[in-house]
Tab-separated table of C-alpha atoms in Angstrom:
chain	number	residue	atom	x	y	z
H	1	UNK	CA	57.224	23.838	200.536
H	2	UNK	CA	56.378	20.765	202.797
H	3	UNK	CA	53.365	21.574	203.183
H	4	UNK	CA	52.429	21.963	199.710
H	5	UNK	CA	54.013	18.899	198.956
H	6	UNK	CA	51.524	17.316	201.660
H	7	UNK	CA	48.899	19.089	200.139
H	8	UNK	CA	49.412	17.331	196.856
H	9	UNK	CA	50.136	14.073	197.945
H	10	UNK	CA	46.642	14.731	200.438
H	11	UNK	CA	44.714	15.437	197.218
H	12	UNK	CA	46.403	12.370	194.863
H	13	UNK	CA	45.309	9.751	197.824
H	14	UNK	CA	41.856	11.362	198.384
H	15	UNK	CA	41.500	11.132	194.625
H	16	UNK	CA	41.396	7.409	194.644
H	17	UNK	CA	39.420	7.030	197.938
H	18	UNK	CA	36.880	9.370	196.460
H	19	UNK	CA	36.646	6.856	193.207
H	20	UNK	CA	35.970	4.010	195.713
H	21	UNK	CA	33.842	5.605	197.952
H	22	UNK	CA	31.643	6.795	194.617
H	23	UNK	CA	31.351	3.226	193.527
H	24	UNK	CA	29.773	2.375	196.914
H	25	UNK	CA	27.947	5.839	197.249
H	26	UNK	CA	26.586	5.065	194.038
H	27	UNK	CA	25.107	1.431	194.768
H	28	UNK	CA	23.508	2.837	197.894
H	29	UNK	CA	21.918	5.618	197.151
H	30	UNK	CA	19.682	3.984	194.626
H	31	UNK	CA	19.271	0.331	196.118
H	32	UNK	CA	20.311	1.002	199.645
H	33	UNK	CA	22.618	-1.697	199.304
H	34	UNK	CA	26.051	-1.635	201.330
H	35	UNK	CA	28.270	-3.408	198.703
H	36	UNK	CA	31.396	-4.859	200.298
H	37	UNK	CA	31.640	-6.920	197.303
H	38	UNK	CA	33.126	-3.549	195.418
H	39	UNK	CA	36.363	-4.615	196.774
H	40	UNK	CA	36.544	-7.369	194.902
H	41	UNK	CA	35.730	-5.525	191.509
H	42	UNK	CA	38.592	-3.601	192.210
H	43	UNK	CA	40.690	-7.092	192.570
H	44	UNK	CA	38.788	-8.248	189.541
H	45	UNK	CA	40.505	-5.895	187.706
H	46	UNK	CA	43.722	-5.649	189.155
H	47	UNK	CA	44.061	-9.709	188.210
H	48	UNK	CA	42.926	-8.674	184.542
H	49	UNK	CA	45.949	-6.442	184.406
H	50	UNK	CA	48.377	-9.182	185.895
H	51	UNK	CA	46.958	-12.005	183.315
H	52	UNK	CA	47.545	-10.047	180.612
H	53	UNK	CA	50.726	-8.393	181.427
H	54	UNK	CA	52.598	-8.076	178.086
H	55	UNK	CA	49.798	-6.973	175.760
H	56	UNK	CA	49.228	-3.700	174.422
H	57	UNK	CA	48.217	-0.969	177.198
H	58	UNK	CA	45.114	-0.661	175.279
H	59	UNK	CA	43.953	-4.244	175.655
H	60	UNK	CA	44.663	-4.372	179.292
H	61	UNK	CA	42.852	-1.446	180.172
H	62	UNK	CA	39.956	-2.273	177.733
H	63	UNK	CA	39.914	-6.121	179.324
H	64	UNK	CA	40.338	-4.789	182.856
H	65	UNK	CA	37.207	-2.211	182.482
H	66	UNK	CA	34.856	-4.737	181.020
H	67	UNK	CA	35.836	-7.460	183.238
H	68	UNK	CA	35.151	-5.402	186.628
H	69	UNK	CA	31.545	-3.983	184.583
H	70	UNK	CA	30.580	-7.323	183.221
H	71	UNK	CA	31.321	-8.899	187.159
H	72	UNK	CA	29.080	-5.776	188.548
H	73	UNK	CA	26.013	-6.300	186.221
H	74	UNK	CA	26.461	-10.482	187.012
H	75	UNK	CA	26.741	-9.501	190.603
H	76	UNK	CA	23.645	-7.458	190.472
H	77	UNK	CA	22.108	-9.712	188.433
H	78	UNK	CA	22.829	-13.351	190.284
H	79	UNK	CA	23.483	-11.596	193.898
H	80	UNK	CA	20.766	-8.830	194.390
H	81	UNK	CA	17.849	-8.609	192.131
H	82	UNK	CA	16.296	-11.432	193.654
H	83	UNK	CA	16.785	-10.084	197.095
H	84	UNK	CA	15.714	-6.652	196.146
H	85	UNK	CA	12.819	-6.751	198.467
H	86	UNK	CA	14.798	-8.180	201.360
H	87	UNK	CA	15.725	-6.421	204.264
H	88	UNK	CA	18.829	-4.188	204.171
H	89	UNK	CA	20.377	-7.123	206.466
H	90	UNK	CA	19.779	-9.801	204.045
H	91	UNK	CA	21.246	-7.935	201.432
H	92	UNK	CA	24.652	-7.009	203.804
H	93	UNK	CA	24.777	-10.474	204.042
H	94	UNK	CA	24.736	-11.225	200.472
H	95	UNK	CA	27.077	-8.703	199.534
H	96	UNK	CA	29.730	-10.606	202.224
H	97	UNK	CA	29.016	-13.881	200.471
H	98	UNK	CA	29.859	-12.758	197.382
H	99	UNK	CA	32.538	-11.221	198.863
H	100	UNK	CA	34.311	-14.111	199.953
H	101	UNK	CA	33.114	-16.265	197.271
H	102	UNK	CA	35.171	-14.086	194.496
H	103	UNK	CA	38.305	-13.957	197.085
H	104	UNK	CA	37.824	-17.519	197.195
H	105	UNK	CA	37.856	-18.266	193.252
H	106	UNK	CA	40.757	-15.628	192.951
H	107	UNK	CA	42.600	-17.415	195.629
H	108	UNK	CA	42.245	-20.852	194.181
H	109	UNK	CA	42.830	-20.004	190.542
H	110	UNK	CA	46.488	-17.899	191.800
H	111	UNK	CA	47.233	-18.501	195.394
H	112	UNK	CA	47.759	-16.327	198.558
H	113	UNK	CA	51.298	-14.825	197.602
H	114	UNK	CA	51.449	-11.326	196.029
H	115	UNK	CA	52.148	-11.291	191.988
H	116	UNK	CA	54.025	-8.292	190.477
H	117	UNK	CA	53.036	-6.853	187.732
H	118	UNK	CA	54.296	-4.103	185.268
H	119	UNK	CA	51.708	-1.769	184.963
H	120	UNK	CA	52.371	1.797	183.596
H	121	UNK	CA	56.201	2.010	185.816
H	122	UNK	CA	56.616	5.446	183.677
H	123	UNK	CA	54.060	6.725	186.088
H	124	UNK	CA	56.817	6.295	188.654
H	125	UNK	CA	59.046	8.653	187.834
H	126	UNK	CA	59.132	12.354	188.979
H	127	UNK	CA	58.984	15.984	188.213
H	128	UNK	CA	60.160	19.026	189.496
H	129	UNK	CA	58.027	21.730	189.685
H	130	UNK	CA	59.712	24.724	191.507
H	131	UNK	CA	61.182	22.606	194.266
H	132	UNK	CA	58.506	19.806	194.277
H	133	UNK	CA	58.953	16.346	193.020
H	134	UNK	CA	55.418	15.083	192.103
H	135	UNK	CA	55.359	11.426	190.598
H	136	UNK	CA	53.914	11.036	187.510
H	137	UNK	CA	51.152	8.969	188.743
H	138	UNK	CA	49.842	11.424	191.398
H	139	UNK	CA	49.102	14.462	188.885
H	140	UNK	CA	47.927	11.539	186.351
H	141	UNK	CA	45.361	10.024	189.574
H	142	UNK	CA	44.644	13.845	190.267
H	143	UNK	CA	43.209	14.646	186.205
H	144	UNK	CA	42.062	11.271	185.407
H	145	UNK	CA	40.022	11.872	189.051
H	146	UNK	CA	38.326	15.373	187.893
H	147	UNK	CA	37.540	14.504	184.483
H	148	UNK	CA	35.800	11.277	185.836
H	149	UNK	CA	33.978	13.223	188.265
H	150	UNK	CA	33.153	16.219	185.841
H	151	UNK	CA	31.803	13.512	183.322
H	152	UNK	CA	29.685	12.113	186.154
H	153	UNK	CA	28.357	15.308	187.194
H	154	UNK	CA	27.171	16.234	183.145
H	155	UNK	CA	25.721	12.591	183.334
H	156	UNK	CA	23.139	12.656	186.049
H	157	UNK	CA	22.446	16.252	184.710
H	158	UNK	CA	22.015	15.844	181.226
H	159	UNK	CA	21.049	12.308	180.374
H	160	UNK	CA	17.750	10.753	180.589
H	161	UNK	CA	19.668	7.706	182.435
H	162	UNK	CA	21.185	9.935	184.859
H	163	UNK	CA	18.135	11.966	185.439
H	164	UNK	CA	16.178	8.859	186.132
H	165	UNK	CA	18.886	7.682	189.138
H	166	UNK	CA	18.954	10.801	190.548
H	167	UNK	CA	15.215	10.687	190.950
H	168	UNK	CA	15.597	6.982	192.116
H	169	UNK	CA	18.338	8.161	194.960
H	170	UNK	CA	15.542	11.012	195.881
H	171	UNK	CA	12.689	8.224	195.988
H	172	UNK	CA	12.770	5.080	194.598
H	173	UNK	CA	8.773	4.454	194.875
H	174	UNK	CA	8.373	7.244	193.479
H	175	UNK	CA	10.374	7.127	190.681
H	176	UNK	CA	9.155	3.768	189.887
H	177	UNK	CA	5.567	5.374	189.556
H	178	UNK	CA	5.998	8.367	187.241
H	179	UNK	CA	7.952	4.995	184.750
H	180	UNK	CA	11.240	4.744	185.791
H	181	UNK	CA	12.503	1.227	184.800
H	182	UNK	CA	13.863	-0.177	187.988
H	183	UNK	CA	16.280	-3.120	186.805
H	184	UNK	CA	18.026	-0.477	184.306
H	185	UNK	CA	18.891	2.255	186.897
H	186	UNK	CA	20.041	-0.242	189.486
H	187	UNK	CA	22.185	-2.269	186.436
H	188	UNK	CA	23.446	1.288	185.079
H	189	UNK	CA	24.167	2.242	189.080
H	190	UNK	CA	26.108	-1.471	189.176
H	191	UNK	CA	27.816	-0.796	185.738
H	192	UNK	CA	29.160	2.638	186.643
H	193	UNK	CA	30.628	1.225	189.886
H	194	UNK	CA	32.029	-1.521	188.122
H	195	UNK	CA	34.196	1.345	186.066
H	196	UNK	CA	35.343	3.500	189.025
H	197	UNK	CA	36.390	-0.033	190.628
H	198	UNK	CA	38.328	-0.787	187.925
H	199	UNK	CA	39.936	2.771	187.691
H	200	UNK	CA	41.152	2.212	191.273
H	201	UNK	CA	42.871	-0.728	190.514
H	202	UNK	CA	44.701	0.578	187.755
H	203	UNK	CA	46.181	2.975	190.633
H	204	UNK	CA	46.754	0.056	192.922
H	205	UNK	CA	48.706	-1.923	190.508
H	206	UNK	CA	50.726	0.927	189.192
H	207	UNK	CA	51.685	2.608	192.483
H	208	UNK	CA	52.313	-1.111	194.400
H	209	UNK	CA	53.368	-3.173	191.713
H	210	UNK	CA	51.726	-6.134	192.519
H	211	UNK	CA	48.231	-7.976	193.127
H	212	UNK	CA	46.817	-10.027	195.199
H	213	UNK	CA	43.301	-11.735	196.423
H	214	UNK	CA	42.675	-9.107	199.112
H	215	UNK	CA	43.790	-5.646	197.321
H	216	UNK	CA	40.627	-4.714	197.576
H	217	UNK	CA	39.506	-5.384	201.499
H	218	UNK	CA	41.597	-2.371	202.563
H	219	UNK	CA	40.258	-0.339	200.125
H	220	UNK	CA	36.421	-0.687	200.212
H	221	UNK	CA	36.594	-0.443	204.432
H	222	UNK	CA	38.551	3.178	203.287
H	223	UNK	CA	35.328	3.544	200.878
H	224	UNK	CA	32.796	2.720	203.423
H	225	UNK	CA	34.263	4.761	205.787
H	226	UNK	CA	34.245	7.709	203.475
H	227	UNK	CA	30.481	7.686	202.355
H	228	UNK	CA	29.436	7.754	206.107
H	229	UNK	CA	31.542	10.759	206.924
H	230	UNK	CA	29.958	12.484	203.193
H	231	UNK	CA	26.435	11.079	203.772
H	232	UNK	CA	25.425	7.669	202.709
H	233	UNK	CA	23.109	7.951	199.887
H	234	UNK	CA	24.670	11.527	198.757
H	235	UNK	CA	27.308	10.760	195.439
H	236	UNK	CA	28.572	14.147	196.255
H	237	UNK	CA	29.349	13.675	200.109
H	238	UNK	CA	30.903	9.722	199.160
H	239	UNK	CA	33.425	11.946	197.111
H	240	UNK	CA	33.792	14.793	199.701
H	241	UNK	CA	34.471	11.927	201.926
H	242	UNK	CA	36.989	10.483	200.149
H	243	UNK	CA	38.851	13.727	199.737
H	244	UNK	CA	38.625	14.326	203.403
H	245	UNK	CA	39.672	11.074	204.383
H	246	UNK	CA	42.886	11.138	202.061
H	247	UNK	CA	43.763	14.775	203.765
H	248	UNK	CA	43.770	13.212	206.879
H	249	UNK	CA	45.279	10.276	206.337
H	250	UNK	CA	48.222	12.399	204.975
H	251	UNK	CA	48.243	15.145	207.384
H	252	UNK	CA	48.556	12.068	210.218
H	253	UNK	CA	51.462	10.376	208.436
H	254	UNK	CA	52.979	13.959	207.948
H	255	UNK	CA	52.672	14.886	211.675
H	256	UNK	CA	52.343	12.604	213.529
H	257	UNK	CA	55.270	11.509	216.378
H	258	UNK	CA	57.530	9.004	213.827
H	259	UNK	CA	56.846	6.307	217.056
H	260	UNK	CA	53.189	6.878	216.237
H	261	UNK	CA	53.135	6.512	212.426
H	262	UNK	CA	52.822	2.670	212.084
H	263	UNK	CA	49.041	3.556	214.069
H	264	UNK	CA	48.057	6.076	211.688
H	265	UNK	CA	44.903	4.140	210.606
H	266	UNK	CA	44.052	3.389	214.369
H	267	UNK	CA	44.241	7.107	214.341
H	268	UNK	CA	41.961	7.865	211.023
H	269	UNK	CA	39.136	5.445	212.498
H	270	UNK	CA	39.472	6.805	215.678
H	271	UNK	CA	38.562	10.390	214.274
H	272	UNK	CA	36.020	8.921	212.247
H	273	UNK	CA	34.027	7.428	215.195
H	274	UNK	CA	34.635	11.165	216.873
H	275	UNK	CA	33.396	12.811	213.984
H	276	UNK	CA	29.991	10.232	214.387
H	277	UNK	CA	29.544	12.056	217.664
H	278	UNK	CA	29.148	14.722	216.200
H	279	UNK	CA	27.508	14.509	213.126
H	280	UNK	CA	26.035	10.967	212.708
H	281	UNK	CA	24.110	11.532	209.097
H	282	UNK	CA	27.255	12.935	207.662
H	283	UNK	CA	27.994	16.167	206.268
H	284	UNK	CA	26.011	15.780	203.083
H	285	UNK	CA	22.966	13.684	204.331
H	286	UNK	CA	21.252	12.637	201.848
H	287	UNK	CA	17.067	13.360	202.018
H	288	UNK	CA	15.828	9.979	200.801
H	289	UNK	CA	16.313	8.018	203.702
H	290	UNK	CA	13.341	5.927	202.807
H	291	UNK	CA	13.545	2.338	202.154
H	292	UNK	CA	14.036	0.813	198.632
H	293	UNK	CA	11.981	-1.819	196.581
């Protein structure tokens, strides 16, 4: 019974890493961009929620998903199209300014303390089900996670949008010469992400309670870290990734020596730079390894 209860709380966690690790799988494989700056979407719309705490649960998930989408498409717009053609340095640079620049404007406009918020506390309670207790949130994290994923996957197969990026994330040159409009993949790529970021936050805030100008740091490392062990540039292995990386993250808190918990993220990363050894393209590599333009 423990270990099913491990199971699901493995599968609830990898759920959200595999949402955050999309959002940066996504932005890579058709730009081969490195966006460090999703964190901050994911604050973005965390501080949404906490500004308009009080209004209908509509409006604050409405404001919070356009706010994190409208910041992506300015981001692309302001940060990256003009350094398109620059090398994938220049752009990991830009993505860090940004980075900070947004932390920066969050941390003057509310300061460096940790706000609560009331976000969705029903999600807290639990249920039994035959000698589990599963919150709320974690069987709401799991469906809201497959539906998301099962809407993406009948996206990129049956729209012309979707077609179009998954011909850019095979080869962007390519692509570009059979028609494919390059600044409305990349801003559709940018838009999606901005979603998924602002899905995670909605987790963030309900499970924690609270926001603050670096919710997102922690998370988009766990992201990062999860489309290198899936493959950067696959979509599939950033969310196979994420899944795996929530298992073991459990699995380590589960098992670990109780002196030895505190470490357990010393203990992920370590794993993760033994699993490099091993298999440095990832276990979903993707083929278009070529350079964007």
């Amino acid at each position: 019974m423990i270990v099913l209860q491990n199971l699901i709380d493995a599968v609830s966690l990898g759920a959200v890493y595999a949402l955050a690790a999309l959002g940066i799988g996504l932005i890579f494989s058709v730009m081969r961009l490195i966006n460090f700056a999703h964190g901050e979407l994911i604050m973005v719309g965390g501080f949404t929620l906490y500004t308009l705490a009080g209004q209908p649960l509509l409006v604050m998930i409405l404001a919070a998903l356009l706010t994190s989408t409208v910041l992506a498409l300015g981001m692309e717009r302001v940060a990256f199209r003009t350094l398109r053609k620059a090398s994938p340095a220049t752009l990991l640079i830009s993505s860090f300014a940004v980075s900070y620049l947004i932390q920066h404007i969050v941390l003057l406009a509310f300061g460096s303390r940790a706000m609560g918020v009331a976000f969705l506390p029903e999600l807290g309670t639990a249920i039994d089900l035959g000698g589990l207790r599963i919150p709320l949130l974690q069987l709401v994290t799991i469906a809201v996670t497959l539906v998301l994923m099962a809407g993406l996957v009948a996206f990129f197969r049956l729209s012309e949008t979707g077609l179009q990026m998954r011909a850019a994330a095979e080869d962007f040159t390519m692509a570009r010469l059979v028609g494919v409009k390059a600044n409305r993949v990349i801003a559709f790529a940018f838009a999606i992400s901005g979603v998924l970021a602002s899905i995670v936050s909605f987790y963030l805030v309900a499970q924690t309670g609270s926001v603050s100008y670096k919710m997102g740091v922690s998370m988009v490392l766990i992201a990062f870290v999860s489309s290198v062990i899936g493959g950067m540039g696959s979509i599939a292995g950033a969310a196979l990734g994420g899944f795996l990386v929530g298992i073991v993250s459990v699995s380590l808190q589960a098992y670990l020596p109780v002196d030895l918990r505190p470490y357990r993220d010393a203990f992920v990363f370590l794993l993760f730079v033994l699993f490099l050894f091993w298999r440095p393209d990832g276990l979903l590599a993707s083929r278009a390894d070529r350079d964007r333009v």
